[in-house]
Amino acid sequence: DTPFTGSLDGQGYTIYNMTVDYGSEYTSVGLFAYNKGEIKNLNLSNAYVEGAAVIGTIAGENTGLIENCHVDTTIFATSIVNTNYGSGVFAGGIVGINGGTIRRCTADGTLNANYSGYTGDIAGRNVGIIE
């Protein structure tokens, strides 16, 4: 319920084998559920993220800045939700929904969803800036 509003500089380090598994219990799921701050210079390798419908490896939803982050991930969306951005699944390698800025990020891996919706390598749904 409380967004991340701070600054995280991963300094190029890698988090290996991160698992975030909330099944269908929670909507915004990722390393951070909701980012309003700044996350940069972070790598995640062999990550697994599962949640209801707004899912990304770095954040479920982003209205802040995510910069120079790289992920190798498996995303699994289990249900449909209604948001201000539409109805369905919002799943992306970096974030589920982006309303902020994502700059110089890459994502490799697999996106799985029980329902159709919005999916993408970087963001499932983008209403912000991706550079």
C-alpha positions as a printed Julia matrix, in Angstrom:
131×3 Matrix{Float64}:
  0.0     0.0     0.0
  2.95    2.32    0.59
  4.99    3.1    -2.54
  8.78    3.12   -2.59
  9.77    6.8    -2.69
 13.48    6.57   -1.97
 16.56    6.1    -4.1
 18.15    2.7    -4.72
 21.48    2.57   -6.55
 22.43   -1.08   -7.08
 25.91    0.02   -8.23
 25.82   -2.65  -10.97
 25.4    -5.54   -8.54
 23.21   -8.54   -9.4
 20.49  -10.17   -7.32
 20.38  -13.88   -8.19
 17.38  -16.24   -7.93
 14.89  -13.73   -6.48
 11.42  -15.2    -6.0
  8.33  -13.08   -5.36
  5.26  -15.34   -5.3
  1.89  -13.98   -4.2
 -0.25  -16.22   -6.41
 -3.53  -14.41   -7.02
 -3.58  -12.68   -3.63
 -1.96   -9.35   -4.59
 -2.26   -7.14   -7.65
  0.95   -5.05   -7.83
  3.89   -7.4    -7.56
  7.65   -7.13   -8.13
 10.8    -6.34   -6.2
  8.73   -3.25   -5.32
  4.94   -3.27   -5.65
  4.84    0.42   -6.58
  7.8     2.69   -7.36
  7.53    6.47   -7.06
 11.25    6.86   -6.35
 14.45    6.17   -8.26
 15.87    2.7    -8.94
 19.05    2.44  -10.98
 22.09    0.3   -11.84
 20.52   -2.97  -10.71
 20.55   -6.44  -12.29
 18.33   -9.41  -11.49
 19.26  -12.85  -12.78
 16.99  -15.91  -12.83
 14.13  -14.03  -11.15
 10.61  -15.44  -10.73
  7.63  -13.14  -10.08
  4.04  -14.36   -9.69
  0.99  -12.33   -8.79
 -2.51  -11.38   -9.8
 -2.24   -8.96  -12.7
  0.09   -5.93  -12.41
  3.47   -7.59  -12.46
  7.05   -6.65  -13.26
 10.43   -7.79  -12.05
 11.48   -4.36  -10.74
  7.99   -3.03   -9.91
  4.34   -3.81  -10.46
  3.68   -0.14  -11.18
  6.14    2.7   -11.79
  5.56    6.46  -11.69
  9.16    7.24  -10.75
 12.47    6.56  -12.54
 13.96    3.17  -13.36
 17.33    3.47  -15.09
 20.06    1.08  -16.26
 18.37   -2.03  -14.86
 18.65   -5.42  -16.55
 16.61   -8.53  -15.78
 16.47  -12.2   -16.74
 13.07  -13.27  -15.46
  9.99  -15.43  -15.53
  6.7   -13.6   -14.96
  3.42  -15.4   -14.21
  0.13  -13.48  -14.03
 -2.76  -15.39  -12.48
 -5.88  -13.21  -12.84
 -7.56  -10.12  -14.29
 -7.91   -6.73  -12.6
 -9.55   -3.4   -13.33
 -7.25   -0.39  -13.19
 -7.28    3.23  -14.32
 -5.41    1.95  -17.4
 -7.95   -0.7   -18.43
 -8.97   -4.21  -17.49
 -6.9    -7.38  -17.8
 -3.36   -8.53  -17.17
 -0.48   -6.01  -17.12
  2.83   -7.91  -17.18
  6.26   -6.7   -18.25
  9.87   -7.69  -17.77
 10.68   -4.44  -15.94
  7.21   -3.19  -14.83
  3.56   -4.13  -15.25
  2.36   -0.54  -15.74
  4.68    2.4   -16.46
  3.53    5.95  -15.84
  7.02    7.25  -15.09
 10.36    6.99  -16.91
 12.28    3.84  -17.81
 15.68    4.51  -19.33
 18.41    2.15  -20.69
 16.83   -1.05  -19.32
 16.67   -4.54  -20.84
 14.6    -7.62  -20.06
 14.95  -11.22  -21.17
 12.81  -14.15  -20.12
  9.3   -15.51  -20.25
  5.89  -13.91  -19.67
  3.01  -16.25  -18.81
 -0.57  -15.12  -18.25
 -3.76  -17.05  -17.54
 -5.73  -14.3   -19.32
 -5.11  -12.02  -22.26
 -4.07   -8.49  -21.58
 -1.16   -6.16  -21.87
  2.31   -7.7   -21.95
  5.69   -6.43  -23.07
  9.41   -6.95  -22.7
  9.88   -3.7   -20.75
  6.33   -2.7   -19.68
  2.97   -4.42  -19.94
  1.3    -1.05  -20.39
  3.13    2.21  -20.98
  1.59    5.63  -20.39
  4.93    7.19  -19.47
  8.35    7.37  -21.13
 10.58    4.48  -22.21
 13.97    5.48  -23.6
